[in-house]
């Protein structure tokens, strides 16, 4: 005020772009009620932070709890969350729909009639726990540990189920990962032992996205906002996608490649970088296992670094831009231009791939491997604006009182045919059960819907209705689903605002921990109320899994004789289960660096801090971790005479040549290379009716099964067309809106055509986010999003799903349900896909070679017809491509390669067991 | 583009220079006697509202903290936003340019024009030593606000204000507030007089003046219509004494 000649400030947007209620007002936040206008009516809220439960990003939410009614009014972003920084995509605020869904499952239910008959009775939690716990306890006592399986959709809590299953001594962790990311994970892990990339988008100069990552991938919201920040600072963006996604439309370069050829494109870029000598030689010399690579791949060359570079040039000499242009179906000039951008960006080159090619194609894992190769060559590994391993940007807290690891190996999950599979071979479970490789006594589906989500859903239906194969199916789910319909127990689990767990993801060059919490319980406790269990505070008797697993473990081992109960006893009073406050209180007190100090500054306990803010930033600006001295000298690697942390690969370096791959029979694939996809365009009759189907792109406003009861989201996204380029449409005689039959190896389905130039000719596409169905009019699935269908068995493994009616308005406590104006539920195309397990990564290769014809007489929109006998044939055909273990040392799997709930080393010995 | 028409960048730069000059002229150091009489801040003129939280929020979006909430400080903030707009156009980041323009428009409309114009108008009429620059700056601010159309006249009862309020706050007596017209300088502060008839006449004259402003400044007309109405209500109120 007192100065006379102040300079005009230089203002730049960014940082705090939007405003939020300051945390010191969260306990009593006042807003004027817009609906009461012109009256001035104050609404008072208690704002309780939690974590979104929809996609995996785990963005922060603030729940607005009305202090008068005690109800949650809405969800907005949590500005204290380091990953999402107060911003959310549409799915975050839509949590309120999931909380208030008039048809949500509010109480535990048990099947009354035949499995799948839709007859249910309400039971108490105690009844459910006693029955399920008793059954598991019996199986464990009878040494039938492998008959217990927990199958997680997502988002799971790192370490929690590891702890639970270790306490039980069960190797029963199953996941969705091999319909999701096993391919990319393996491609990354072979380089460094780290199975995910963590790009520093915000500081990048050039960003390359293999897939529609910006609009809808992992981690959509946290990454998209940082990509846009980079663009504002002048970064260029390249999207590789056969489809003109929203991301591609925001990009400086859109490379519409033939599906499955992307690894060839990356190798052509690598060749150009080598030709131009746009290589960070110091980085490559120090951090690539070039000595071992020389020895194994170029044994006749001198043992010099220069010889290694010479060998690389020879290896990739055939990958010319012209070759890649022909193979990938894009121009050579475009390839050179993108390569030049990468060269110019140097250390500030960031990229990402997760699903896309890696999950679409046979050999798709090499897309991640070859993409990482570009980072290795340019030295953009661990740099500001570059790409780091995931673990550097993700914080995993310790869990209280961790039990020792078990020594079992479940062949249903980790079969000997797939020793390098990055995750459980979950897609093959129905086939293994049919083959008699084992059976399940208690099978938990946890927020997972394999009948609808997985390929080959009718095979899942067949085994889930067979009580010899699956003795007891327990669905832990916040929503109805196609799979929950075939459960024996449907146990309602809370959504974002109704449960405890912790999360951390590699959203940027930092580490943070988010805390999901049941907001009504937290708000009530701040008002002085006490709750015995979270279901006392949640709607109905919706529970949370943390307490569920604690209590279930007590019911498995009520007298402690199995040695299980002791891991779940309160440290303060062993006569009762550990409480969530005790459990997470220990975690925040003891395993989150900096949190106790930050809490103390505010006069809070660490748990109180997390309850107040919902998240904590553990570290930021994390770069070059590999260059740091190792915490334990035995874990280090000597680089130029200095001990460094390095990476998690066997050599602790970046492995261009992987001895592991070679040892396990995949010598040709041991280096970054190009593998021909099962849907390579050259093999298709493109002049006829064959095309490549891309069935795995997301709609950024939906999230698999979980968004089925989110009316906000279905009002936005409620169409399910088959994208067809006009060139193809003209050749095949298709008009927009016309019904077509899409035939796969095991059946066919019927969709409507959308002519669009947003897809490359030769390729058609349909999102995997549509096609929900239910078998009864008023129950069994969300009427906001599902079709009423009839499922007919046509004999000999032939099934037909037919829609009886689409989405319609319905009467409920929510007046919006009578205002539904959208009608198209979409088509459950996944039912008609056979399993395509990649023989190396185990990833299901989603892309399909399909035949397109005009719908035939009698076809109806949404029809899906499948022959599960053919499913079995395809499974067996792909099984033949495997190179079963054991490995050279008699093990089932390389010891260094991560896997969930890793058992003791002796469990890896294959010969010892058979 | 016709010859001689300035580009958006040039217009933003020119406006930035004007705001920077305004910022220099009305600091406490330059015009201490005016600050002693009534500081040039919204809080001291529109007494029902303290804008400090709102101003801090707007500034924070641009990584900035406004030093004070007076005319000089806000003018400097507006100058900074105009330069940010200029730079946005020049550097190929039109998203930043348009965002800076939007922020400046809202700053002028929400936090400057409605009180700064009456304050400068009063200075122009009551302080000979500052009259020329006050009138000149008043015209400048009015010009920027009119061009940005921050408050065009709304027909009938239409508007975003609660019943019983206008763009300045409550217009009916508020319980416990006897000086309810003091929400602006158009209230009793300026037009104090020992003779009631003179006081009433001054308010009626003021009403006419603000109606005239409204007629001449379409982009800010609603503000001046509100002031005119307030003056009339005050005069009517005084007549009941």
Tab-separated table of N, CA and C in Angstrom, chain A residues 21-78:
chain	number	residue	atom	x	y	z
A	21	UNK	N	-12.606	-24.912	-0.099
A	21	UNK	CA	-12.741	-24.532	1.321
A	21	UNK	C	-11.426	-24.799	2.036
A	22	UNK	N	-10.901	-23.815	2.776
A	22	UNK	CA	-9.643	-24.059	3.484
A	22	UNK	C	-9.837	-25.106	4.578
A	23	UNK	N	-8.848	-25.968	4.795
A	23	UNK	CA	-9.017	-27.078	5.750
A	23	UNK	C	-9.431	-26.641	7.147
A	24	UNK	N	-9.015	-25.432	7.571
A	24	UNK	CA	-9.386	-25.037	8.931
A	24	UNK	C	-10.882	-24.750	9.059
A	25	UNK	N	-11.584	-24.708	7.934
A	25	UNK	CA	-13.038	-24.505	7.996
A	25	UNK	C	-13.810	-25.793	7.698
A	26	UNK	N	-13.100	-26.896	7.510
A	26	UNK	CA	-13.783	-28.122	7.075
A	26	UNK	C	-14.777	-28.662	8.107
A	27	UNK	N	-14.542	-28.350	9.366
A	27	UNK	CA	-15.473	-28.877	10.367
A	27	UNK	C	-16.766	-28.079	10.440
A	28	UNK	N	-16.777	-26.897	9.861
A	28	UNK	CA	-18.008	-26.114	9.880
A	28	UNK	C	-18.018	-25.208	8.652
A	29	UNK	N	-18.300	-25.793	7.525
A	29	UNK	CA	-18.279	-25.056	6.270
A	29	UNK	C	-19.697	-24.600	5.940
A	30	UNK	N	-19.833	-23.314	5.667
A	30	UNK	CA	-21.162	-22.746	5.440
A	30	UNK	C	-21.306	-22.352	3.975
A	31	UNK	N	-22.433	-22.745	3.389
A	31	UNK	CA	-22.756	-22.327	2.024
A	31	UNK	C	-24.199	-21.846	1.999
A	32	UNK	N	-24.481	-20.942	1.108
A	32	UNK	CA	-25.868	-20.508	0.935
A	32	UNK	C	-26.574	-21.498	0.023
A	33	UNK	N	-27.776	-21.823	0.394
A	33	UNK	CA	-28.550	-22.818	-0.346
A	33	UNK	C	-29.108	-22.190	-1.623
A	34	UNK	N	-28.571	-22.597	-2.760
A	34	UNK	CA	-28.987	-21.996	-4.026
A	34	UNK	C	-30.472	-22.251	-4.296
A	35	UNK	N	-30.951	-23.399	-3.873
A	35	UNK	CA	-32.349	-23.725	-4.163
A	35	UNK	C	-33.311	-22.915	-3.305
A	36	UNK	N	-32.822	-22.351	-2.218
A	36	UNK	CA	-33.705	-21.583	-1.334
A	36	UNK	C	-33.865	-20.138	-1.802
A	37	UNK	N	-33.120	-19.763	-2.827
A	37	UNK	CA	-33.171	-18.387	-3.301
A	37	UNK	C	-34.609	-17.965	-3.577
A	38	UNK	N	-35.094	-16.768	-3.235
A	38	UNK	CA	-34.302	-15.630	-2.751
A	38	UNK	C	-34.081	-15.620	-1.244
A	39	UNK	N	-34.574	-16.636	-0.559
A	39	UNK	CA	-34.307	-16.673	0.870
A	39	UNK	C	-32.819	-16.974	1.093
A	40	UNK	N	-32.234	-16.359	2.087
A	40	UNK	CA	-30.837	-16.667	2.434
A	40	UNK	C	-30.833	-17.765	3.468
A	41	UNK	N	-30.526	-18.954	3.004
A	41	UNK	CA	-30.538	-20.086	3.923
A	41	UNK	C	-29.129	-20.689	3.964
A	42	UNK	N	-28.592	-20.779	5.148
A	42	UNK	CA	-27.240	-21.317	5.300
A	42	UNK	C	-27.291	-22.833	5.438
A	43	UNK	N	-26.470	-23.508	4.662
A	43	UNK	CA	-26.269	-24.950	4.852
A	43	UNK	C	-24.912	-25.145	5.506
A	44	UNK	N	-24.890	-25.916	6.535
A	44	UNK	CA	-23.628	-26.143	7.253
A	44	UNK	C	-23.168	-27.572	7.003
A	45	UNK	N	-21.912	-27.683	6.675
A	45	UNK	CA	-21.359	-28.995	6.335
A	45	UNK	C	-20.129	-29.313	7.174
A	46	UNK	N	-19.951	-30.598	7.375
A	46	UNK	CA	-18.662	-31.091	7.853
A	46	UNK	C	-18.005	-31.743	6.633
A	47	UNK	N	-16.826	-31.295	6.283
A	47	UNK	CA	-16.162	-31.829	5.089
A	47	UNK	C	-15.182	-32.915	5.522
A	48	UNK	N	-15.402	-34.111	5.010
A	48	UNK	CA	-14.562	-35.250	5.404
A	48	UNK	C	-13.863	-35.783	4.162
A	49	UNK	N	-12.536	-35.823	4.188
A	49	UNK	CA	-11.824	-36.314	3.008
A	49	UNK	C	-11.878	-37.838	2.908
A	50	UNK	N	-11.872	-38.311	1.703
A	50	UNK	CA	-11.739	-39.747	1.458
A	50	UNK	C	-11.117	-39.923	0.078
A	51	UNK	N	-11.148	-41.144	-0.438
A	51	UNK	CA	-10.502	-41.442	-1.713
A	51	UNK	C	-11.523	-42.052	-2.660
A	52	UNK	N	-11.492	-41.598	-3.902
A	52	UNK	CA	-12.422	-42.118	-4.908
A	52	UNK	C	-12.220	-43.634	-5.061
A	53	UNK	N	-13.307	-44.333	-5.293
A	53	UNK	CA	-13.256	-45.795	-5.410
A	53	UNK	C	-13.494	-46.240	-6.851
A	54	UNK	N	-13.586	-45.299	-7.758
A	54	UNK	CA	-13.966	-45.717	-9.101
A	54	UNK	C	-12.781	-46.256	-9.887
A	55	UNK	N	-11.989	-45.431	-10.537
A	55	UNK	CA	-10.840	-46.033	-11.222
A	55	UNK	C	-9.684	-46.193	-10.247
A	56	UNK	N	-8.530	-46.582	-10.755
A	56	UNK	CA	-7.408	-46.912	-9.885
A	56	UNK	C	-6.636	-45.689	-9.403
A	57	UNK	N	-6.930	-44.523	-9.979
A	57	UNK	CA	-6.107	-43.353	-9.670
A	57	UNK	C	-6.132	-42.968	-8.206
A	58	UNK	N	-7.201	-43.314	-7.507
A	58	UNK	CA	-7.328	-43.000	-6.079
A	58	UNK	C	-7.222	-41.501	-5.825
A	59	UNK	N	-7.990	-40.731	-6.567
A	59	UNK	CA	-7.996	-39.281	-6.380
A	59	UNK	C	-8.693	-38.925	-5.071
A	60	UNK	N	-8.332	-37.779	-4.562
A	60	UNK	CA	-8.923	-37.338	-3.305
A	60	UNK	C	-10.314	-36.770	-3.501
A	61	UNK	N	-11.190	-37.072	-2.562
A	61	UNK	CA	-12.544	-36.514	-2.566
A	61	UNK	C	-12.789	-35.821	-1.235
A	62	UNK	N	-13.666	-34.850	-1.261
A	62	UNK	CA	-14.186	-34.264	-0.029
A	62	UNK	C	-15.676	-34.538	0.014
A	63	UNK	N	-16.108	-35.236	1.052
A	63	UNK	CA	-17.534	-35.490	1.214
A	63	UNK	C	-18.146	-34.339	2.003
A	64	UNK	N	-19.223	-33.789	1.505
A	64	UNK	CA	-19.944	-32.719	2.192
A	64	UNK	C	-21.058	-33.364	3.009
A	65	UNK	N	-20.828	-33.477	4.310
A	65	UNK	CA	-21.808	-34.106	5.192
A	65	UNK	C	-22.659	-33.005	5.827
A	66	UNK	N	-23.940	-33.040	5.540
A	66	UNK	CA	-24.878	-32.039	6.048
A	66	UNK	C	-24.970	-32.165	7.566
A	67	UNK	N	-24.695	-31.083	8.276
A	67	UNK	CA	-24.672	-31.173	9.735
A	67	UNK	C	-26.078	-31.277	10.319
A	68	UNK	N	-27.082	-30.870	9.568
A	68	UNK	CA	-28.453	-30.993	10.073
A	68	UNK	C	-28.991	-32.397	9.884
A	69	UNK	N	-28.857	-32.915	8.662
A	69	UNK	CA	-29.467	-34.214	8.375
A	69	UNK	C	-28.502	-35.376	8.623
A	70	UNK	N	-27.212	-35.092	8.678
A	70	UNK	CA	-26.230	-36.158	8.822
A	70	UNK	C	-26.007	-36.936	7.539
A	71	UNK	N	-26.537	-36.435	6.424
A	71	UNK	CA	-26.384	-37.155	5.156
A	71	UNK	C	-25.277	-36.529	4.313
A	72	UNK	N	-24.742	-37.358	3.401
A	72	UNK	CA	-23.750	-36.834	2.464
A	72	UNK	C	-24.508	-36.132	1.342
A	73	UNK	N	-24.149	-34.894	1.084
A	73	UNK	CA	-24.842	-34.138	0.028
A	73	UNK	C	-24.134	-34.223	-1.316
A	74	UNK	N	-22.816	-34.198	-1.281
A	74	UNK	CA	-22.096	-34.257	-2.555
A	74	UNK	C	-20.621	-34.540	-2.311
A	75	UNK	N	-19.922	-34.762	-3.405
A	75	UNK	CA	-18.464	-34.991	-3.343
A	75	UNK	C	-17.763	-34.003	-4.272
A	76	UNK	N	-16.707	-33.422	-3.755
A	76	UNK	CA	-15.863	-32.582	-4.607
A	76	UNK	C	-14.408	-33.019	-4.406
A	77	UNK	N	-13.500	-32.312	-5.008
A	77	UNK	CA	-12.091	-32.698	-4.934
A	77	UNK	C	-11.468	-32.317	-3.600
A	78	UNK	N	-10.481	-33.086	-3.194
A	78	UNK	CA	-9.738	-32.783	-1.973
A	78	UNK	C	-8.453	-32.044	-2.354
